[in-house]
Coordinates of N, CA and C in Angstrom, one line a residue:
X126 N 2.5 43.3 32.2 CA 2.4 41.9 32.7 C 3.8 41.6 33.4
X127 N 3.8 41.0 34.5 CA 5.0 40.7 35.2 C 5.7 39.4 34.6
X128 N 7.0 39.3 34.9 CA 7.7 38.1 34.4 C 7.1 36.8 34.9
X129 N 6.6 36.8 36.1 CA 5.9 35.6 36.7 C 4.7 35.3 35.9
X130 N 3.9 36.2 35.6 CA 2.7 36.0 34.8 C 3.0 35.5 33.4
X131 N 4.1 36.0 32.8 CA 4.5 35.6 31.5 C 4.9 34.1 31.5
X132 N 5.7 33.8 32.6 CA 6.1 32.4 32.7 C 5.0 31.4 32.9
X133 N 4.0 31.8 33.7 CA 2.8 31.0 33.9 C 2.0 30.9 32.6
X134 N 1.9 32.0 31.8 CA 1.2 31.9 30.6 C 1.9 31.0 29.6
X135 N 3.3 31.0 29.6 CA 4.0 30.2 28.7 C 3.8 28.7 29.0
X136 N 3.9 28.4 30.3 CA 3.7 27.0 30.7 C 2.3 26.5 30.5
X137 N 1.3 27.4 30.6 CA -0.1 27.1 30.3 C -0.3 26.8 28.8
X138 N 0.4 27.5 28.0 CA 0.2 27.4 26.5 C 1.2 26.5 25.8
X139 N 2.2 26.0 26.5 CA 3.3 25.2 25.8 C 2.7 24.0 25.1
X140 N 1.6 23.4 25.6 CA 1.0 22.3 24.9 C 0.5 22.6 23.5
X141 N 0.3 23.9 23.2 CA -0.1 24.3 21.9 C 0.9 23.9 20.9
X142 N 2.2 24.0 21.3 CA 3.3 23.7 20.4 C 3.2 22.2 19.9
X143 N 3.0 21.3 20.9 CA 2.9 19.9 20.6 C 1.7 19.6 19.8
X144 N 0.6 20.3 20.1 CA -0.7 20.1 19.4 C -0.5 20.5 17.9
X145 N 0.1 21.6 17.7 CA 0.3 22.1 16.4 C 1.2 21.2 15.6
X146 N 2.3 20.8 16.1 CA 3.3 19.9 15.4 C 2.6 18.5 15.1
X147 N 1.9 18.0 16.0 CA 1.2 16.7 15.8 C 0.1 16.9 14.8
X148 N -0.7 17.9 14.9 CA -1.8 18.2 13.9 C -1.3 18.3 12.5
X149 N -0.2 18.9 12.3 CA 0.4 19.1 10.9 C 1.4 18.0 10.6
X150 N 1.5 17.0 11.4 CA 2.4 15.9 11.2 C 3.9 16.3 10.9
X151 N 4.3 17.2 11.8 CA 5.7 17.8 11.7 C 6.6 17.2 12.8
X152 N 6.3 16.0 13.3 CA 7.1 15.4 14.4 C 8.4 14.9 13.9
X153 N 8.6 14.9 12.5 CA 9.9 14.4 12.0 C 11.0 15.3 12.3
X154 N 10.7 16.6 12.6 CA 11.8 17.5 13.0 C 11.4 18.3 14.2
X155 N 11.0 17.5 15.2 CA 10.4 18.1 16.4 C 11.4 19.0 17.2
X156 N 12.6 18.6 17.2 CA 13.6 19.4 18.0 C 13.8 20.8 17.5
X157 N 14.0 20.9 16.1 CA 14.2 22.2 15.5 C 12.9 23.0 15.7
X158 N 11.8 22.4 15.3 CA 10.5 23.2 15.3 C 10.0 23.5 16.7
X159 N 10.3 22.7 17.7 CA 9.9 23.0 19.0 C 10.7 24.3 19.5
X160 N 12.0 24.4 19.2 CA 12.7 25.6 19.6 C 12.1 26.8 18.9
X161 N 11.8 26.7 17.6 CA 11.3 27.8 16.9 C 9.9 28.2 17.4
X162 N 9.1 27.2 17.7 CA 7.8 27.5 18.3 C 7.8 28.1 19.7
X163 N 8.8 27.7 20.5 CA 9.0 28.3 21.8 C 9.3 29.8 21.7
X164 N 10.2 30.1 20.8 CA 10.5 31.5 20.6 C 9.3 32.3 20.1
X165 N 8.5 31.7 19.2 CA 7.3 32.3 18.7 C 6.3 32.5 19.8
X166 N 6.2 31.5 20.7 CA 5.2 31.6 21.8 C 5.7 32.7 22.8
X167 N 6.9 32.7 23.1 CA 7.5 33.8 24.0 C 7.2 35.2 23.4
X168 N 7.5 35.3 22.1 CA 7.3 36.6 21.4 C 5.8 36.9 21.4
X169 N 4.9 35.9 21.2 CA 3.5 36.1 21.2 C 3.0 36.6 22.6
X170 N 3.6 36.0 23.7 CA 3.2 36.4 25.0 C 3.6 37.9 25.3
X171 N 4.8 38.2 24.8 CA 5.2 39.6 25.0 C 4.3 40.6 24.2
X172 N 3.8 40.2 23.1 CA 2.9 41.1 22.2 C 1.5 40.9 22.5
X173 N 1.0 40.0 23.3 CA -0.4 39.7 23.5 C -1.0 40.8 24.3
X174 N -2.2 41.3 23.9 CA -2.9 42.3 24.6 C -4.4 41.9 24.7
X175 N -4.9 41.8 25.9 CA -6.3 41.3 26.0 C -7.3 42.2 25.3
X176 N -6.9 43.4 25.1 CA -7.8 44.4 24.5 C -8.0 44.1 23.0
X177 N -7.2 43.2 22.4 CA -7.3 42.9 21.0 C -8.6 42.2 20.7
X178 N -9.2 41.6 21.7 CA -10.5 40.8 21.5 C -10.3 39.4 20.9
X179 N -9.1 38.9 21.1 CA -8.7 37.6 20.5 C -8.4 36.7 21.7
X180 N -8.8 35.4 21.7 CA -8.4 34.5 22.7 C -6.9 34.3 22.7
X181 N -6.3 34.1 23.8 CA -4.8 34.0 23.8 C -4.4 32.7 23.0
X182 N -5.1 31.6 23.1 CA -4.7 30.4 22.4 C -4.7 30.6 20.9
X183 N -5.8 31.3 20.4 CA -5.9 31.6 19.0 C -4.7 32.4 18.5
X184 N -4.3 33.4 19.3 CA -3.2 34.3 19.0 C -1.9 33.6 19.0
X185 N -1.7 32.7 20.0 CA -0.4 32.0 20.1 C -0.3 30.9 19.0
X186 N -1.4 30.3 18.7 CA -1.3 29.3 17.6 C -0.9 30.0 16.3
X187 N -1.5 31.2 16.1 CA -1.1 31.9 14.8 C 0.3 32.3 14.9
X188 N 0.8 32.7 16.0 CA 2.3 33.1 16.1 C 3.1 31.9 15.8
X189 N 2.8 30.7 16.4 CA 3.5 29.5 16.2 C 3.5 29.1 14.7
X190 N 2.3 29.2 14.1 CA 2.1 28.8 12.7 C 2.9 29.7 11.8
X191 N 2.9 31.0 12.0 CA 3.6 31.9 11.2 C 5.1 31.7 11.3
X192 N 5.6 31.5 12.5 CA 7.0 31.3 12.7 C 7.5 30.0 12.0
X193 N 6.8 28.9 12.1 CA 7.2 27.7 11.5 C 7.1 27.8 10.0
X194 N 6.1 28.5 9.5 CA 6.0 28.7 8.0 C 7.1 29.6 7.5
X195 N 7.5 30.6 8.3 CA 8.7 31.4 7.9 C 10.0 30.6 7.9
X196 N 10.1 29.7 8.9 CA 11.3 28.8 8.9 C 11.3 27.9 7.7
X197 N 10.2 27.3 7.3 CA 10.2 26.5 6.1 C 10.5 27.3 4.9
X198 N 10.0 28.5 4.8 CA 10.3 29.3 3.7 C 11.8 29.6 3.6
X199 N 12.4 29.9 4.7 CA 13.8 30.3 4.7 C 14.7 29.0 4.4
X200 N 14.2 27.8 4.7 CA 14.9 26.6 4.5 C 14.6 26.0 3.1
X201 N 13.8 26.7 2.3 CA 13.3 26.3 1.0 C 12.6 24.9 1.0
X202 N 11.8 24.7 2.1 CA 11.0 23.5 2.2 C 9.6 23.8 1.6
X203 N 9.1 23.1 0.7 CA 7.8 23.4 0.1 C 6.7 23.5 1.1
X204 N 5.7 24.4 0.9 CA 4.6 24.6 1.8 C 3.8 23.4 2.0
X205 N 3.7 22.5 1.0 CA 2.9 21.3 1.1 C 3.2 20.5 2.3
X206 N 4.5 20.6 2.8 CA 4.8 19.8 4.0 C 4.1 20.3 5.2
X207 N 3.7 21.5 5.2 CA 2.9 22.0 6.3 C 1.5 21.4 6.4
X208 N 1.1 20.8 5.3 CA -0.2 20.2 5.3 C -0.2 18.8 5.6
X209 N 0.9 18.3 6.2 CA 1.0 16.9 6.7 C 1.3 15.9 5.6
X210 N 1.8 16.3 4.5 CA 2.2 15.3 3.4 C 3.4 14.6 3.8
X211 N 3.6 13.5 3.2 CA 4.8 12.7 3.5 C 6.0 13.3 2.8
X212 N 7.2 13.1 3.4 CA 8.4 13.6 2.8 C 8.8 12.8 1.7
X213 N 9.5 13.4 0.7 CA 10.1 12.6 -0.4 C 11.5 12.4 0.0
X214 N 12.0 11.1 -0.2 CA 13.4 10.8 0.1 C 14.4 11.5 -0.8
X215 N 13.9 12.0 -1.9 CA 14.8 12.7 -2.9 C 14.9 14.2 -2.6
X216 N 14.2 14.7 -1.7 CA 14.3 16.1 -1.4 C 15.5 16.4 -0.5
X217 N 16.1 17.6 -0.7 CA 17.3 17.9 0.1 C 16.8 18.2 1.6
X218 N 17.7 17.8 2.5 CA 17.5 18.0 3.9 C 17.8 19.5 4.2
X219 N 17.0 20.2 5.0 CA 17.2 21.6 5.3 C 18.5 21.7 6.1
X220 N 19.4 22.6 5.6 CA 20.6 23.0 6.3 C 21.7 22.0 6.1
X221 N 21.7 21.1 5.1 CA 22.7 20.1 4.9 C 23.3 20.2 3.5
X222 N 23.3 21.3 2.8 CA 23.9 21.6 1.5 C 23.7 20.5 0.5
X223 N 22.4 20.2 0.2 CA 22.0 19.3 -0.9 C 22.0 17.8 -0.5
X224 N 22.3 17.5 0.7 CA 22.2 16.1 1.2 C 20.7 15.7 1.2
X225 N 20.3 14.6 0.5 CA 18.9 14.2 0.5 C 18.6 13.3 1.6
X226 N 17.3 13.2 1.9 CA 16.9 12.3 3.0 C 17.3 10.8 2.7
X227 N 17.3 10.5 1.4 CA 17.6 9.1 0.9 C 19.0 8.7 1.3
X228 N 19.9 9.7 1.2 CA 21.3 9.4 1.5 C 21.6 9.2 3.0
X229 N 20.6 9.5 3.9 CA 20.8 9.3 5.3 C 20.1 8.0 5.8
X230 N 19.3 7.4 4.9 CA 18.7 6.1 5.3 C 19.7 5.0 5.1
X231 N 19.8 4.2 6.1 CA 20.8 3.1 6.0 C 20.3 2.0 5.0
X232 N 21.2 1.4 4.3 CA 20.8 0.4 3.3 C 20.6 -1.0 4.0
X233 N 19.3 -1.3 4.2 CA 19.0 -2.5 5.0 C 18.9 -3.7 4.1
X234 N 19.0 -3.5 2.8 CA 18.9 -4.6 1.8 C 20.2 -5.5 1.9
X235 N 21.3 -5.0 2.4 CA 22.5 -5.8 2.5 C 22.8 -6.2 3.9
X236 N 21.8 -6.6 4.7 CA 22.0 -7.0 6.1 C 22.4 -8.5 6.1
X237 N 23.7 -8.7 6.2 CA 24.2 -10.1 6.0 C 23.7 -11.0 7.2
X238 N 23.7 -10.4 8.4 CA 23.2 -11.2 9.5 C 21.8 -11.7 9.3
X239 N 20.9 -10.8 8.8 CA 19.5 -11.2 8.6 C 19.4 -12.3 7.5
X240 N 20.3 -12.1 6.5 CA 20.2 -13.2 5.4 C 20.7 -14.5 5.9
X241 N 21.7 -14.6 6.8 CA 22.1 -15.8 7.4 C 21.0 -16.4 8.3
X242 N 20.4 -15.6 9.1 CA 19.3 -16.0 9.9 C 18.1 -16.6 9.1
X243 N 17.8 -15.9 8.0 CA 16.7 -16.4 7.1 C 17.1 -17.7 6.5
X244 N 18.3 -17.8 6.0 CA 18.7 -19.1 5.4 C 18.7 -20.2 6.4
X245 N 19.1 -20.0 7.6 CA 19.1 -21.0 8.6 C 17.6 -21.4 8.9
X246 N 16.8 -20.4 9.0 CA 15.4 -20.7 9.3 C 14.8 -21.5 8.1
X247 N 15.1 -21.2 6.9 CA 14.6 -21.9 5.7 C 15.1 -23.4 5.8
X248 N 16.4 -23.6 6.1 CA 16.9 -24.9 6.2 C 16.2 -25.7 7.3
X249 N 16.0 -25.2 8.5 CA 15.3 -25.9 9.5 C 13.8 -26.2 9.1
X250 N 13.2 -25.2 8.5 CA 11.8 -25.4 8.1 C 11.7 -26.5 7.0
X251 N 12.6 -26.5 6.1 CA 12.6 -27.5 5.0 C 12.8 -28.9 5.6
X252 N 13.7 -29.0 6.6 CA 13.9 -30.3 7.2 C 12.7 -30.8 7.9
X253 N 12.0 -29.8 8.6 CA 10.8 -30.2 9.3 C 9.7 -30.6 8.3
X254 N 9.6 -29.8 7.2 CA 8.5 -30.1 6.2 C 8.8 -31.5 5.6
X255 N 10.0 -31.8 5.4 CA 10.4 -33.1 4.7 C 10.0 -34.3 5.6
X256 N 9.7 -34.1 6.9 CA 9.3 -35.2 7.8 C 7.9 -35.5 7.6
X257 N 7.1 -34.6 7.0 CA 5.7 -34.8 6.8 C 5.4 -35.9 5.7
X258 N 4.2 -36.6 5.8 CA 3.8 -37.4 4.8 C 3.5 -36.6 3.5
X259 N 3.6 -37.1 2.3 CA 3.5 -36.4 1.1 C 2.2 -35.6 1.0
X260 N 1.1 -36.2 1.4 CA -0.2 -35.5 1.3 C -0.3 -34.2 2.1
X261 N 0.2 -34.3 3.3 CA 0.3 -33.1 4.2 C 1.3 -32.1 3.7
X262 N 2.4 -32.7 3.3 CA 3.5 -31.8 2.8 C 3.0 -31.0 1.6
X263 N 2.3 -31.6 0.7 CA 1.8 -30.9 -0.5 C 0.8 -29.8 -0.1
X264 N -0.1 -30.1 0.9 CA -1.0 -29.1 1.4 C -0.3 -27.9 2.0
X265 N 0.7 -28.1 2.8 CA 1.5 -27.1 3.5 C 2.2 -26.2 2.4
X266 N 2.9 -26.9 1.5 CA 3.6 -26.1 0.5 C 2.7 -25.3 -0.4
X267 N 1.5 -25.8 -0.7 CA 0.6 -25.0 -1.5 C 0.0 -23.9 -0.7
X268 N -0.5 -24.2 0.5 CA -1.2 -23.2 1.4 C -0.3 -22.0 1.7
X269 N 1.0 -22.3 2.1 CA 1.9 -21.2 2.5 C 2.7 -20.7 1.4
X270 N 2.5 -21.2 0.2 CA 3.2 -20.7 -1.0 C 4.7 -20.9 -0.9
X271 N 5.2 -22.0 -0.4 CA 6.6 -22.3 -0.3 C 7.0 -22.8 -1.7
X272 N 8.0 -22.1 -2.3 CA 8.5 -22.4 -3.6 C 7.4 -22.3 -4.7
X273 N 6.3 -21.6 -4.5 CA 5.3 -21.5 -5.5 C 4.3 -20.4 -5.0
X274 N 3.3 -20.1 -5.8 CA 2.3 -19.1 -5.4 C 1.3 -19.8 -4.4
X275 N 1.0 -19.1 -3.3 CA 0.2 -19.7 -2.3 C -1.3 -19.8 -2.8
X276 N -2.0 -20.8 -2.3 CA -3.4 -21.1 -2.6 C -4.2 -21.1 -1.3
X277 N -5.5 -20.8 -1.5 CA -6.4 -21.0 -0.3 C -6.9 -22.4 -0.3
X278 N -7.7 -22.7 0.7 CA -8.2 -24.1 0.8 C -9.1 -24.5 -0.3
X279 N -9.9 -23.6 -0.8 CA -10.8 -23.9 -1.9 C -10.0 -24.3 -3.1
X280 N -9.0 -23.5 -3.5 CA -8.2 -23.8 -4.6 C -7.4 -25.1 -4.5
X281 N -6.9 -25.4 -3.3 CA -6.2 -26.7 -3.1 C -7.2 -27.8 -3.2
X282 N -8.4 -27.7 -2.6 CA -9.4 -28.7 -2.7 C -9.8 -29.0 -4.1
X283 N -9.9 -28.0 -4.9 CA -10.3 -28.2 -6.3 C -9.2 -28.9 -7.1
X284 N -7.9 -28.5 -6.8 CA -6.8 -29.1 -7.5 C -6.6 -30.6 -7.1
X285 N -6.9 -30.9 -5.9 CA -6.6 -32.3 -5.4 C -7.9 -33.1 -5.4
X286 N -9.0 -32.6 -5.8 CA -10.3 -33.3 -5.8 C -10.7 -33.8 -4.5
X287 N -10.5 -32.9 -3.5 CA -10.9 -33.2 -2.1 C -11.8 -32.1 -1.6
X288 N -12.5 -32.4 -0.4 CA -13.3 -31.4 0.2 C -12.5 -30.3 0.9
X289 N -13.1 -29.2 1.2 CA -12.3 -28.2 1.9 C -12.1 -28.6 3.3
X290 N -13.0 -29.4 3.9 CA -12.8 -29.9 5.3 C -11.6 -30.9 5.3
X291 N -11.4 -31.7 4.3 CA -10.3 -32.6 4.3 C -9.0 -31.8 4.2
X292 N -9.0 -30.8 3.4 CA -7.8 -29.9 3.2 C -7.5 -29.3 4.5
X293 N -8.5 -28.7 5.2 CA -8.3 -28.0 6.5 C -7.8 -29.0 7.5
X294 N -8.3 -30.2 7.5 CA -7.8 -31.2 8.5 C -6.4 -31.6 8.2
X295 N -6.0 -31.8 7.0 CA -4.6 -32.1 6.6 C -3.7 -31.0 7.1
X296 N -4.1 -29.7 6.8 CA -3.3 -28.6 7.1 C -3.1 -28.5 8.6
X297 N -4.2 -28.7 9.4 CA -4.1 -28.6 10.8 C -3.2 -29.7 11.4
X298 N -3.3 -31.0 10.9 CA -2.4 -32.1 11.3 C -0.9 -31.7 11.0
X299 N -0.7 -31.2 9.8 CA 0.6 -30.9 9.3 C 1.2 -29.8 10.2
X300 N 0.5 -28.8 10.5 CA 1.0 -27.7 11.3 C 1.4 -28.2 12.7
X301 N 0.5 -29.1 13.3 CA 0.8 -29.6 14.6 C 2.1 -30.5 14.6
X302 N 2.2 -31.3 13.5 CA 3.5 -32.1 13.3 C 4.7 -31.2 13.2
X303 N 4.5 -30.1 12.4 CA 5.7 -29.2 12.2 C 6.1 -28.6 13.6
X304 N 5.1 -28.2 14.4 CA 5.4 -27.6 15.7 C 6.2 -28.6 16.5
X305 N 5.7 -29.8 16.6 CA 6.4 -30.9 17.4 C 7.8 -31.2 16.8
X306 N 7.9 -31.2 15.5 CA 9.2 -31.4 14.9 C 10.2 -30.3 15.3
X307 N 9.7 -29.1 15.2 CA 10.6 -27.9 15.6 C 11.0 -28.0 17.1
X308 N 10.1 -28.5 17.9 CA 10.5 -28.6 19.3 C 11.5 -29.7 19.5
X309 N 11.4 -30.8 18.7 CA 12.4 -31.9 18.8 C 13.7 -31.4 18.3
X310 N 13.7 -30.6 17.3 CA 15.0 -30.1 16.8 C 15.6 -29.0 17.6
X311 N 14.9 -28.7 18.8 CA 15.3 -27.6 19.7 C 15.4 -26.2 19.0
X312 N 14.6 -26.1 18.0 CA 14.5 -24.8 17.4 C 13.5 -23.8 18.1
X313 N 12.5 -24.4 18.6 CA 11.6 -23.7 19.5 C 11.4 -24.5 20.8
X314 N 11.2 -23.8 21.9 CA 11.1 -24.5 23.2 C 9.8 -24.3 23.9
X315 N 8.8 -23.8 23.2 CA 7.5 -23.6 23.8 C 6.5 -24.5 23.1
X316 N 5.7 -25.2 23.9 CA 4.7 -26.1 23.3 C 3.5 -25.2 23.1
X317 N 2.9 -25.4 21.9 CA 1.7 -24.6 21.5 C 0.4 -25.3 21.9

């Protein structure tokens, strides 16, 4: 087989690499595995013989599969990962001398900017809620679970001895008033 034919065969079968990686949910390390799979595909093309009685795609997928499995074995990554299982954050990352995946994940729990934004949003929302009449305010606080466990309209109606329709009407009025109040406060600038 000429070099031109081998190149054409490689380009024709390169999509098998992506198919295999996606099928086995190995996209988390696509760069490394793509390189390994390309080498396996090139090797498979050099060793492929039509007289074997095997379709070329079957042969190349097996070459890719074996090469990736060998890589995982050499990196001490359990075989179960080849079956598309989720990674454990406590497992060591391959090639990083005991560094676990958990140690590479940023700590998002201490995002100060997000906490400030949420506190500001709570303050604005509380100011808007405090402008509502007590009956509507009570329904909103109960329905959306603000400072308590949220309740559905049936539970609220039962607690307040009202019909579900009355609760729904109060909630709708309250939500519209809240939207208008947030527009007045220049917190949102789109009319709903």
